[in-house]
Short mmCIF file of N, CA and C in Angstrom, two decimals:
data_model
loop_
_atom_site.label_atom_id
_atom_site.label_comp_id
_atom_site.label_asym_id
_atom_site.label_seq_id
_atom_site.Cartn_x
_atom_site.Cartn_y
_atom_site.Cartn_z
N GLU A 1407 103.74 107.56 80.11
CA GLU A 1407 105.07 108.41 80.26
C GLU A 1407 105.88 109.83 80.60
N SER A 1408 104.88 110.22 80.19
CA SER A 1408 104.72 112.39 80.32
C SER A 1408 104.97 112.22 81.65
N GLU A 1409 105.15 113.39 82.65
CA GLU A 1409 104.94 113.92 83.44
C GLU A 1409 104.00 114.33 83.82
N LEU A 1410 103.29 113.76 85.08
CA LEU A 1410 101.96 114.33 85.81
C LEU A 1410 101.97 115.53 86.25
N GLU A 1411 101.27 115.71 85.72
CA GLU A 1411 100.58 117.48 87.25
C GLU A 1411 100.37 116.60 88.42
N LEU A 1412 100.43 117.22 89.69
CA LEU A 1412 100.25 116.88 90.65
C LEU A 1412 99.72 118.32 90.97
N LEU A 1413 98.52 118.00 91.59
CA LEU A 1413 97.93 119.18 91.86
C LEU A 1413 96.94 118.37 93.74
N PRO A 1414 96.26 119.65 94.07
CA PRO A 1414 95.52 118.86 95.76
C PRO A 1414 94.20 118.11 95.59
N VAL A 1415 94.29 117.57 96.05
CA VAL A 1415 92.94 117.04 95.85
C VAL A 1415 92.25 116.23 97.24
N LYS A 1416 90.93 116.28 97.41
CA LYS A 1416 90.45 116.14 99.02
C LYS A 1416 90.93 113.88 98.98
N PHE A 1417 91.00 113.78 99.30
CA PHE A 1417 91.41 112.07 99.89
C PHE A 1417 89.90 111.32 99.72
N ASP A 1418 89.17 112.10 100.12
CA ASP A 1418 87.65 110.92 100.38
C ASP A 1418 87.07 111.46 98.89
N ILE A 1419 87.76 112.22 97.90
CA ILE A 1419 86.99 112.37 96.19
C ILE A 1419 88.20 111.29 95.97
N LEU A 1420 89.24 110.95 96.28
CA LEU A 1420 89.61 109.24 95.64
C LEU A 1420 89.17 108.28 95.47
N LEU A 1421 88.73 108.16 96.75
CA LEU A 1421 88.37 107.25 97.75
C LEU A 1421 87.42 107.44 97.11
N GLU A 1422 86.05 107.50 96.96
CA GLU A 1422 85.06 107.05 96.38
C GLU A 1422 84.96 106.92 94.91
N ASP A 1423 85.77 107.76 93.88
CA ASP A 1423 86.27 107.28 92.86
C ASP A 1423 87.39 105.45 92.24
N ILE A 1424 88.47 105.40 93.91
CA ILE A 1424 88.52 103.62 93.88
C ILE A 1424 87.46 102.93 93.79
N LYS A 1425 86.05 103.53 94.90
CA LYS A 1425 85.68 102.51 95.06
C LYS A 1425 84.56 102.16 93.95
N LYS A 1426 84.32 103.12 93.14
CA LYS A 1426 83.42 102.88 92.26
C LYS A 1426 84.22 102.11 90.87
N LYS A 1427 85.77 102.58 91.02
CA LYS A 1427 86.26 102.11 89.55
C LYS A 1427 85.91 100.28 89.81
N THR A 1428 86.35 99.54 91.27
CA THR A 1428 86.44 98.60 91.82
C THR A 1428 84.78 98.30 92.76
N GLN A 1429 84.04 98.85 92.15
CA GLN A 1429 82.50 98.46 92.38
C GLN A 1429 81.93 96.69 92.31
N TYR A 1430 82.35 96.39 90.94
CA TYR A 1430 82.15 95.29 90.14
C TYR A 1430 83.22 93.69 90.98
N ILE A 1431 83.50 94.16 91.40
CA ILE A 1431 84.53 93.21 91.94
C ILE A 1431 84.20 92.19 93.21
N PRO A 1432 82.84 92.56 94.34
CA PRO A 1432 81.54 91.43 95.30
C PRO A 1432 80.92 91.06 94.29
N SER A 1433 80.87 91.51 93.47
CA SER A 1433 79.67 90.29 92.11
C SER A 1433 79.97 89.98 91.87
N THR A 1434 81.33 89.59 90.95
CA THR A 1434 82.18 89.12 89.79
C THR A 1434 83.21 88.00 90.49
N PHE A 1435 83.67 87.87 91.63
CA PHE A 1435 83.73 87.18 93.24
C PHE A 1435 83.89 87.54 93.56
N ASN A 1436 82.56 87.94 94.80
CA ASN A 1436 82.50 87.36 95.54
C ASN A 1436 83.56 87.88 96.73
N HIS A 1437 84.57 88.60 96.68
CA HIS A 1437 84.99 89.08 97.60
C HIS A 1437 84.49 90.13 97.59
N SER A 1438 85.27 90.50 99.89
CA SER A 1438 84.78 92.24 100.29
C SER A 1438 86.30 93.24 100.15
N ILE A 1439 85.55 94.29 99.90
CA ILE A 1439 86.77 95.15 100.56
C ILE A 1439 86.84 95.39 101.71
N HIS A 1440 87.59 96.21 102.12
CA HIS A 1440 87.31 96.36 103.52
C HIS A 1440 88.30 97.91 103.53
N PHE A 1441 87.71 99.26 103.52
CA PHE A 1441 88.89 100.29 103.40
C PHE A 1441 89.09 100.50 104.82
N SER A 1442 89.91 101.10 105.79
CA SER A 1442 90.46 101.62 106.57
C SER A 1442 91.13 102.84 106.38
N ILE A 1443 90.65 103.95 106.33
CA ILE A 1443 91.21 104.74 106.03
C ILE A 1443 91.60 105.95 107.34
N ASP A 1444 92.79 107.04 107.78
CA ASP A 1444 93.66 107.53 108.70
C ASP A 1444 92.17 108.70 108.70
N GLU A 1445 91.57 108.86 109.87
CA GLU A 1445 90.79 110.23 109.60
C GLU A 1445 91.51 111.35 109.35
N LYS A 1446 93.12 111.31 109.81
CA LYS A 1446 94.13 112.90 109.80
C LYS A 1446 94.30 113.20 108.14
N ILE A 1447 93.96 112.18 107.20
CA ILE A 1447 93.91 112.64 105.31
C ILE A 1447 93.05 113.29 105.44
N ASP A 1448 93.57 114.38 104.70
CA ASP A 1448 92.59 114.99 104.19
C ASP A 1448 92.61 115.59 102.66
N THR A 1449 93.66 116.23 102.17
CA THR A 1449 94.44 116.35 101.04
C THR A 1449 95.50 116.44 100.25
N ILE A 1450 96.17 115.94 99.03
CA ILE A 1450 97.07 115.19 99.84
C ILE A 1450 97.22 115.75 97.70
N GLU A 1451 98.84 115.64 97.58
CA GLU A 1451 98.92 116.54 95.70
C GLU A 1451 99.04 115.35 94.89
N CYS A 1452 98.44 115.12 93.92
CA CYS A 1452 98.78 113.64 93.10
C CYS A 1452 97.65 114.05 91.65
N HIS A 1453 98.39 113.50 90.91
CA HIS A 1453 97.17 112.89 89.48
C HIS A 1453 96.37 112.42 89.83
N LYS A 1454 95.36 112.26 89.61
CA LYS A 1454 93.62 112.00 89.96
C LYS A 1454 93.66 111.10 89.81
N ASN A 1455 93.80 111.19 88.57
CA ASN A 1455 93.33 109.87 87.11
C ASN A 1455 93.83 108.70 87.70
N ALA A 1456 95.40 109.08 87.56
CA ALA A 1456 96.79 108.37 87.54
C ALA A 1456 96.69 107.70 88.94
N PHE A 1457 96.55 108.21 90.47
CA PHE A 1457 96.62 107.94 91.38
C PHE A 1457 95.15 106.89 91.57
N VAL A 1458 94.22 107.47 91.09
CA VAL A 1458 92.86 105.89 91.18
C VAL A 1458 93.25 104.93 90.63
N GLN A 1459 93.96 105.09 89.38
CA GLN A 1459 93.98 104.15 88.21
C GLN A 1459 95.05 103.04 89.25
N MET A 1460 95.96 103.79 90.02
CA MET A 1460 97.15 102.33 90.59
C MET A 1460 96.50 101.90 91.87
N ILE A 1461 95.69 102.64 92.24
CA ILE A 1461 95.57 101.76 93.75
C ILE A 1461 93.71 100.97 93.04
N SER A 1462 93.60 101.56 92.48
CA SER A 1462 92.39 100.41 91.25
C SER A 1462 92.61 98.85 90.59
N ASN A 1463 94.47 99.03 90.25
CA ASN A 1463 95.30 98.23 89.47
C ASN A 1463 95.21 97.06 90.63
N LEU A 1464 95.69 98.03 92.02
CA LEU A 1464 96.32 96.85 93.39
C LEU A 1464 94.95 95.56 93.80
N ILE A 1465 93.64 96.71 93.63
CA ILE A 1465 92.25 96.23 94.44
C ILE A 1465 92.97 94.85 93.07
N GLU A 1466 92.72 95.06 92.10
CA GLU A 1466 92.18 94.13 90.87
C GLU A 1466 93.25 93.13 91.27
N ASN A 1467 93.85 92.81 90.92
CA ASN A 1467 95.18 92.50 91.36
C ASN A 1467 94.42 91.79 92.35
N SER A 1468 94.60 91.68 93.65
CA SER A 1468 94.09 91.22 94.69
C SER A 1468 92.52 90.12 94.07
N ALA A 1469 91.68 90.87 93.82
CA ALA A 1469 90.64 89.66 93.44
C ALA A 1469 91.07 89.00 92.58
N LYS A 1470 92.03 89.26 91.52
CA LYS A 1470 92.52 88.75 90.47
C LYS A 1470 92.52 87.00 91.20
N TYR A 1471 93.59 87.01 91.66
CA TYR A 1471 94.54 86.15 92.42
C TYR A 1471 94.06 85.93 93.82
N SER A 1472 92.73 86.13 94.12
CA SER A 1472 92.75 85.74 95.80
C SER A 1472 91.45 84.14 95.06
N PRO A 1473 91.00 83.19 96.23
CA PRO A 1473 90.04 82.10 95.97
C PRO A 1473 88.48 82.94 96.54
N HIS A 1474 87.58 82.72 95.62
CA HIS A 1474 86.52 83.47 95.08
C HIS A 1474 85.67 83.68 96.80
N GLY A 1475 85.41 84.71 97.37
CA GLY A 1475 84.86 84.34 98.55
C GLY A 1475 86.27 85.49 99.83
N SER A 1476 87.14 85.84 98.62
CA SER A 1476 88.37 86.49 100.27
C SER A 1476 87.91 87.52 100.70
N ARG A 1477 88.76 88.24 101.14
CA ARG A 1477 88.48 89.66 102.27
C ARG A 1477 89.65 90.28 101.31
N ILE A 1478 89.70 91.33 100.77
CA ILE A 1478 90.42 92.45 101.10
C ILE A 1478 90.81 93.49 101.61
N ASP A 1479 91.99 94.21 102.14
CA ASP A 1479 91.85 95.23 103.09
C ASP A 1479 92.85 96.22 102.11
N VAL A 1480 92.36 97.47 102.89
CA VAL A 1480 93.28 98.60 101.90
C VAL A 1480 93.31 99.19 103.14
N VAL A 1481 94.60 99.83 103.68
CA VAL A 1481 94.87 100.71 104.41
C VAL A 1481 95.48 101.58 104.11
N CYS A 1482 94.93 102.98 104.75
CA CYS A 1482 95.50 103.89 103.97
C CYS A 1482 95.85 104.77 106.22
N ASP A 1483 96.89 104.78 106.08
CA ASP A 1483 97.88 105.77 107.05
C ASP A 1483 98.13 106.85 106.63
N LEU A 1484 98.19 107.76 107.54
CA LEU A 1484 99.46 109.02 107.53
C LEU A 1484 100.26 109.42 108.52
N GLY A 1485 101.53 108.76 107.65
CA GLY A 1485 102.60 109.17 109.15
C GLY A 1485 103.57 110.33 109.16
N PRO A 1486 104.35 110.93 110.11
CA PRO A 1486 104.93 111.72 110.02
C PRO A 1486 105.76 112.17 108.34
N ALA A 1487 105.75 111.78 107.75
CA ALA A 1487 106.84 112.26 106.56
C ALA A 1487 106.18 111.34 104.99
N GLU A 1488 105.14 110.37 105.80
CA GLU A 1488 104.37 109.59 104.15
C GLU A 1488 103.25 109.07 104.42
N LEU A 1489 102.75 109.28 103.16
CA LEU A 1489 100.88 108.00 103.22
C LEU A 1489 101.63 106.98 102.94
N THR A 1490 100.74 106.33 103.76
CA THR A 1490 101.10 104.63 102.98
C THR A 1490 99.49 104.10 102.30
N ILE A 1491 98.94 103.78 101.52
CA ILE A 1491 98.57 102.90 101.75
C ILE A 1491 98.54 101.29 101.09
N ALA A 1492 98.46 100.52 101.90
CA ALA A 1492 98.67 99.25 101.71
C ALA A 1492 96.90 98.26 101.31
N VAL A 1493 97.17 97.23 100.45
CA VAL A 1493 96.27 96.68 99.89
C VAL A 1493 96.85 95.02 100.06
N THR A 1494 96.20 94.38 100.98
CA THR A 1494 95.92 92.98 101.20
C THR A 1494 95.06 92.14 100.89
N ASP A 1495 95.69 90.52 100.34
CA ASP A 1495 94.71 89.67 100.13
C ASP A 1495 95.72 88.68 100.88
N ASN A 1496 94.83 86.99 100.27
CA ASN A 1496 94.52 86.07 101.22
C ASN A 1496 95.21 85.09 99.94
N GLY A 1497 95.85 85.89 98.57
CA GLY A 1497 95.65 85.32 97.52
C GLY A 1497 96.73 84.03 98.08
N ILE A 1498 97.51 84.28 96.44
CA ILE A 1498 98.13 82.80 95.89
C ILE A 1498 99.65 83.32 95.85
N GLY A 1499 100.58 84.39 96.60
CA GLY A 1499 101.45 84.92 96.64
C GLY A 1499 102.15 85.70 96.00
N ILE A 1500 103.04 85.91 95.88
CA ILE A 1500 104.44 85.96 95.07
C ILE A 1500 105.50 85.67 95.09
N PRO A 1501 106.14 84.98 94.47
CA PRO A 1501 107.61 84.17 95.29
C PRO A 1501 108.68 85.20 95.01
N LYS A 1502 109.32 84.62 96.01
CA LYS A 1502 110.35 86.12 96.61
C LYS A 1502 111.49 86.70 95.07
N GLU A 1503 111.26 85.55 94.38
CA GLU A 1503 112.53 86.14 93.84
C GLU A 1503 112.11 86.61 92.24
N ASP A 1504 110.49 86.62 92.12
CA ASP A 1504 109.86 87.71 91.96
C ASP A 1504 109.23 89.17 91.72
N HIS A 1505 110.11 89.48 93.42
CA HIS A 1505 109.44 90.78 94.16
C HIS A 1505 109.69 91.90 93.31
N GLU A 1506 110.66 91.79 92.50
CA GLU A 1506 111.41 92.64 91.97
C GLU A 1506 110.98 93.06 90.09
N ARG A 1507 110.94 91.62 89.85
CA ARG A 1507 110.83 91.45 89.05
C ARG A 1507 108.48 92.12 88.61
N ILE A 1508 108.08 91.13 89.13
CA ILE A 1508 106.70 91.56 88.75
C ILE A 1508 106.26 93.75 88.21
N PHE A 1509 108.02 94.43 88.76
CA PHE A 1509 107.64 95.56 88.42
C PHE A 1509 107.95 95.89 86.79
N MET A 1510 108.28 94.97 86.32
CA MET A 1510 108.79 94.56 84.69
C MET A 1510 107.58 95.07 84.06
N LYS A 1511 107.86 95.96 82.73
CA LYS A 1511 106.77 95.87 81.90
C LYS A 1511 106.87 94.38 80.88
N PHE A 1512 105.37 93.91 80.90
CA PHE A 1512 104.99 92.41 79.90
C PHE A 1512 106.11 91.85 81.60
N TYR A 1513 106.30 91.23 82.32
CA TYR A 1513 106.11 90.33 83.18
C TYR A 1513 105.45 90.00 84.06
N GLN A 1514 105.62 88.89 84.01
CA GLN A 1514 104.40 87.84 84.50
C GLN A 1514 104.70 86.72 85.28
N VAL A 1515 104.25 86.11 86.50
CA VAL A 1515 104.92 85.52 87.11
C VAL A 1515 104.61 84.52 87.09
N ASN A 1516 104.96 82.51 86.82
CA ASN A 1516 104.60 81.68 85.56
C ASN A 1516 103.13 81.19 85.94
N ASP A 1517 102.98 81.55 87.23
CA ASP A 1517 101.47 81.19 87.12
C ASP A 1517 100.20 82.28 87.17
N ALA A 1518 101.45 83.03 86.16
CA ALA A 1518 99.68 84.09 86.36
C ALA A 1518 98.70 84.21 85.19
N GLU A 1519 97.32 84.59 85.85
CA GLU A 1519 96.38 84.51 84.88
C GLU A 1519 96.02 85.24 84.11
N GLY A 1520 95.85 85.55 82.44
CA GLY A 1520 95.28 86.29 81.56
C GLY A 1520 95.93 88.08 81.79
N GLY A 1521 95.92 89.07 81.64
CA GLY A 1521 96.42 89.90 81.95
C GLY A 1521 97.99 90.24 80.91
N CYS A 1522 98.45 91.29 80.73
CA CYS A 1522 99.38 91.62 80.03
C CYS A 1522 100.93 92.18 80.45
N GLY A 1523 100.75 92.15 81.33
CA GLY A 1523 102.07 92.11 82.14
C GLY A 1523 102.27 94.08 83.17
N LEU A 1524 101.00 94.44 82.47
CA LEU A 1524 101.12 96.27 82.14
C LEU A 1524 101.18 97.16 83.65
N GLY A 1525 99.88 96.57 84.15
CA GLY A 1525 99.34 96.74 85.58
C GLY A 1525 100.41 97.05 87.20
N LEU A 1526 101.30 96.75 87.51
CA LEU A 1526 102.06 97.21 88.34
C LEU A 1526 103.10 97.65 88.28
N ALA A 1527 103.86 97.85 85.97
CA ALA A 1527 104.40 98.48 86.36
C ALA A 1527 103.93 100.21 86.05
N PHE A 1528 102.69 100.17 85.40
CA PHE A 1528 101.95 101.18 85.59
C PHE A 1528 102.44 101.86 87.70
N CYS A 1529 101.39 100.71 87.88
CA CYS A 1529 101.70 101.11 89.19
C CYS A 1529 103.16 101.70 90.12
N GLN A 1530 104.05 101.16 89.91
CA GLN A 1530 105.46 101.60 89.74
C GLN A 1530 105.79 103.45 89.50
N ASP A 1531 105.56 102.98 87.84
CA ASP A 1531 105.91 104.26 87.06
C ASP A 1531 104.63 105.98 87.72
N THR A 1532 103.93 105.30 88.17
CA THR A 1532 103.55 106.13 89.22
C THR A 1532 103.34 106.82 90.71
N VAL A 1533 103.68 106.09 91.23
CA VAL A 1533 104.35 105.53 92.58
C VAL A 1533 105.08 107.11 92.45
N LYS A 1534 106.19 106.39 91.28
CA LYS A 1534 107.53 107.28 90.93
C LYS A 1534 107.52 108.89 91.00
N GLN A 1535 106.45 108.84 90.22
CA GLN A 1535 105.93 110.34 89.64
C GLN A 1535 105.73 111.22 90.68
N HIS A 1536 105.02 110.54 91.82
CA HIS A 1536 104.09 110.48 93.16
C HIS A 1536 105.30 110.72 94.00
N GLY A 1537 106.75 111.03 93.82
CA GLY A 1537 107.62 111.16 94.52
C GLY A 1537 108.23 109.53 95.17
N GLY A 1538 107.34 108.60 95.21
CA GLY A 1538 107.56 107.87 96.60
C GLY A 1538 107.56 106.20 95.65
N TYR A 1539 107.64 104.85 96.47
CA TYR A 1539 108.25 104.07 96.02
C TYR A 1539 106.35 102.37 96.50
N ILE A 1540 106.53 101.75 96.20
CA ILE A 1540 106.10 100.56 96.10
C ILE A 1540 107.13 99.19 96.67
N SER A 1541 106.09 98.75 98.03
CA SER A 1541 106.56 97.75 97.88
C SER A 1541 105.69 96.85 97.99
N VAL A 1542 106.39 95.31 98.45
CA VAL A 1542 105.70 93.99 97.54
C VAL A 1542 106.11 93.47 99.39
N GLU A 1543 105.12 92.16 99.87
CA GLU A 1543 105.18 91.01 100.89
C GLU A 1543 104.71 89.71 100.28
N SER A 1544 104.81 88.79 101.11
CA SER A 1544 104.10 87.82 100.21
C SER A 1544 104.80 86.72 100.99
N PRO A 1545 104.51 86.61 102.23
CA PRO A 1545 105.30 85.28 103.30
C PRO A 1545 104.58 84.23 103.18
N VAL A 1546 105.68 83.45 103.28
CA VAL A 1546 106.12 81.66 103.70
C VAL A 1546 105.83 81.23 104.64
N PHE A 1547 104.39 80.29 104.57
CA PHE A 1547 104.32 79.64 105.87
C PHE A 1547 104.97 78.49 105.79
N PRO A 1548 106.16 78.22 106.44
CA PRO A 1548 106.79 77.01 106.58
C PRO A 1548 105.93 75.36 106.74
N GLU A 1549 105.33 75.57 107.82
CA GLU A 1549 104.12 74.36 108.23
C GLU A 1549 103.28 74.37 106.74
N GLU A 1550 103.58 75.74 106.07
CA GLU A 1550 102.23 75.32 104.84
C GLU A 1550 102.94 75.02 104.11
N LYS A 1551 104.49 75.47 104.28
CA LYS A 1551 105.64 75.08 102.51
C LYS A 1551 104.94 75.98 101.23
N HIS A 1552 103.47 77.24 101.29
CA HIS A 1552 103.64 78.08 100.09
C HIS A 1552 102.98 79.18 101.00
N ARG A 1553 103.54 80.11 100.21
CA ARG A 1553 103.04 81.37 100.13
C ARG A 1553 101.96 81.39 100.32
N LYS A 1554 101.24 82.67 101.18
CA LYS A 1554 99.44 82.90 101.15
C LYS A 1554 99.96 84.24 101.42
N GLY A 1555 99.39 84.99 100.19
CA GLY A 1555 98.54 86.56 100.51
C GLY A 1555 99.69 87.08 99.76
N THR A 1556 99.43 88.40 99.27
CA THR A 1556 100.49 89.62 99.10
C THR A 1556 100.00 91.04 100.44
N ARG A 1557 100.70 91.64 100.18
CA ARG A 1557 100.74 93.12 100.74
C ARG A 1557 101.82 94.04 99.55
N PHE A 1558 101.12 94.70 98.77
CA PHE A 1558 101.47 95.99 98.01
C PHE A 1558 101.30 97.33 99.44
N ILE A 1559 102.49 97.82 99.16
CA ILE A 1559 102.94 99.12 100.05
C ILE A 1559 103.30 100.09 99.21
N VAL A 1560 101.66 101.27 99.26
CA VAL A 1560 102.74 102.37 98.30
C VAL A 1560 102.45 103.56 99.08
N HIS A 1561 104.58 103.90 99.18
CA HIS A 1561 104.67 104.95 99.78
C HIS A 1561 104.49 106.48 99.39
N ILE A 1562 103.63 106.92 99.76
CA ILE A 1562 103.88 108.72 99.01
C ILE A 1562 104.77 109.61 99.90
N PRO A 1563 105.75 110.42 99.67
CA PRO A 1563 105.77 111.88 100.64
C PRO A 1563 104.65 112.47 100.58
N ILE A 1564 104.78 113.26 101.76
CA ILE A 1564 103.82 114.48 102.54
C ILE A 1564 104.70 115.48 102.39
N ASN A 1565 104.49 116.57 102.55
CA ASN A 1565 104.71 117.81 102.46
C ASN A 1565 104.09 118.66 103.59
N ARG A 1566 104.47 118.83 105.26
CA ARG A 1566 104.15 119.17 105.67
C ARG A 1566 104.29 120.87 105.81
#
């Protein structure tokens, strides 16, 4: 919970560390992870280890709560004022009433399997220490009457 020191880090180095940290997912869950990176992203100010752990947590959660053999998309985009990183899956989804609470320490959605409820709290804290925020989407498809998939979007402001 101490303040993070933010330093310039090449984004491709962060990406390689994230890929290394999550490399077990395809063989363990038979999922595929697809990265789409805006080529304009070069260097960002961040705490390298915390940033890598944050994005890895989101990818690992997607793997944990998606059916065997799913696709996980990680899309990194550089806008005029912020870097966004969206991690999207086609898993069980998160009920709307839990969207705010999932970022609280030790909170778990009723049907959560394993874990201790600290991963998303860590993600939110890390994003805040980078001056940003994290949002979650989990659409409900009326014809199916259940949620399908979740998208976490990390918003990090950039200095131009």
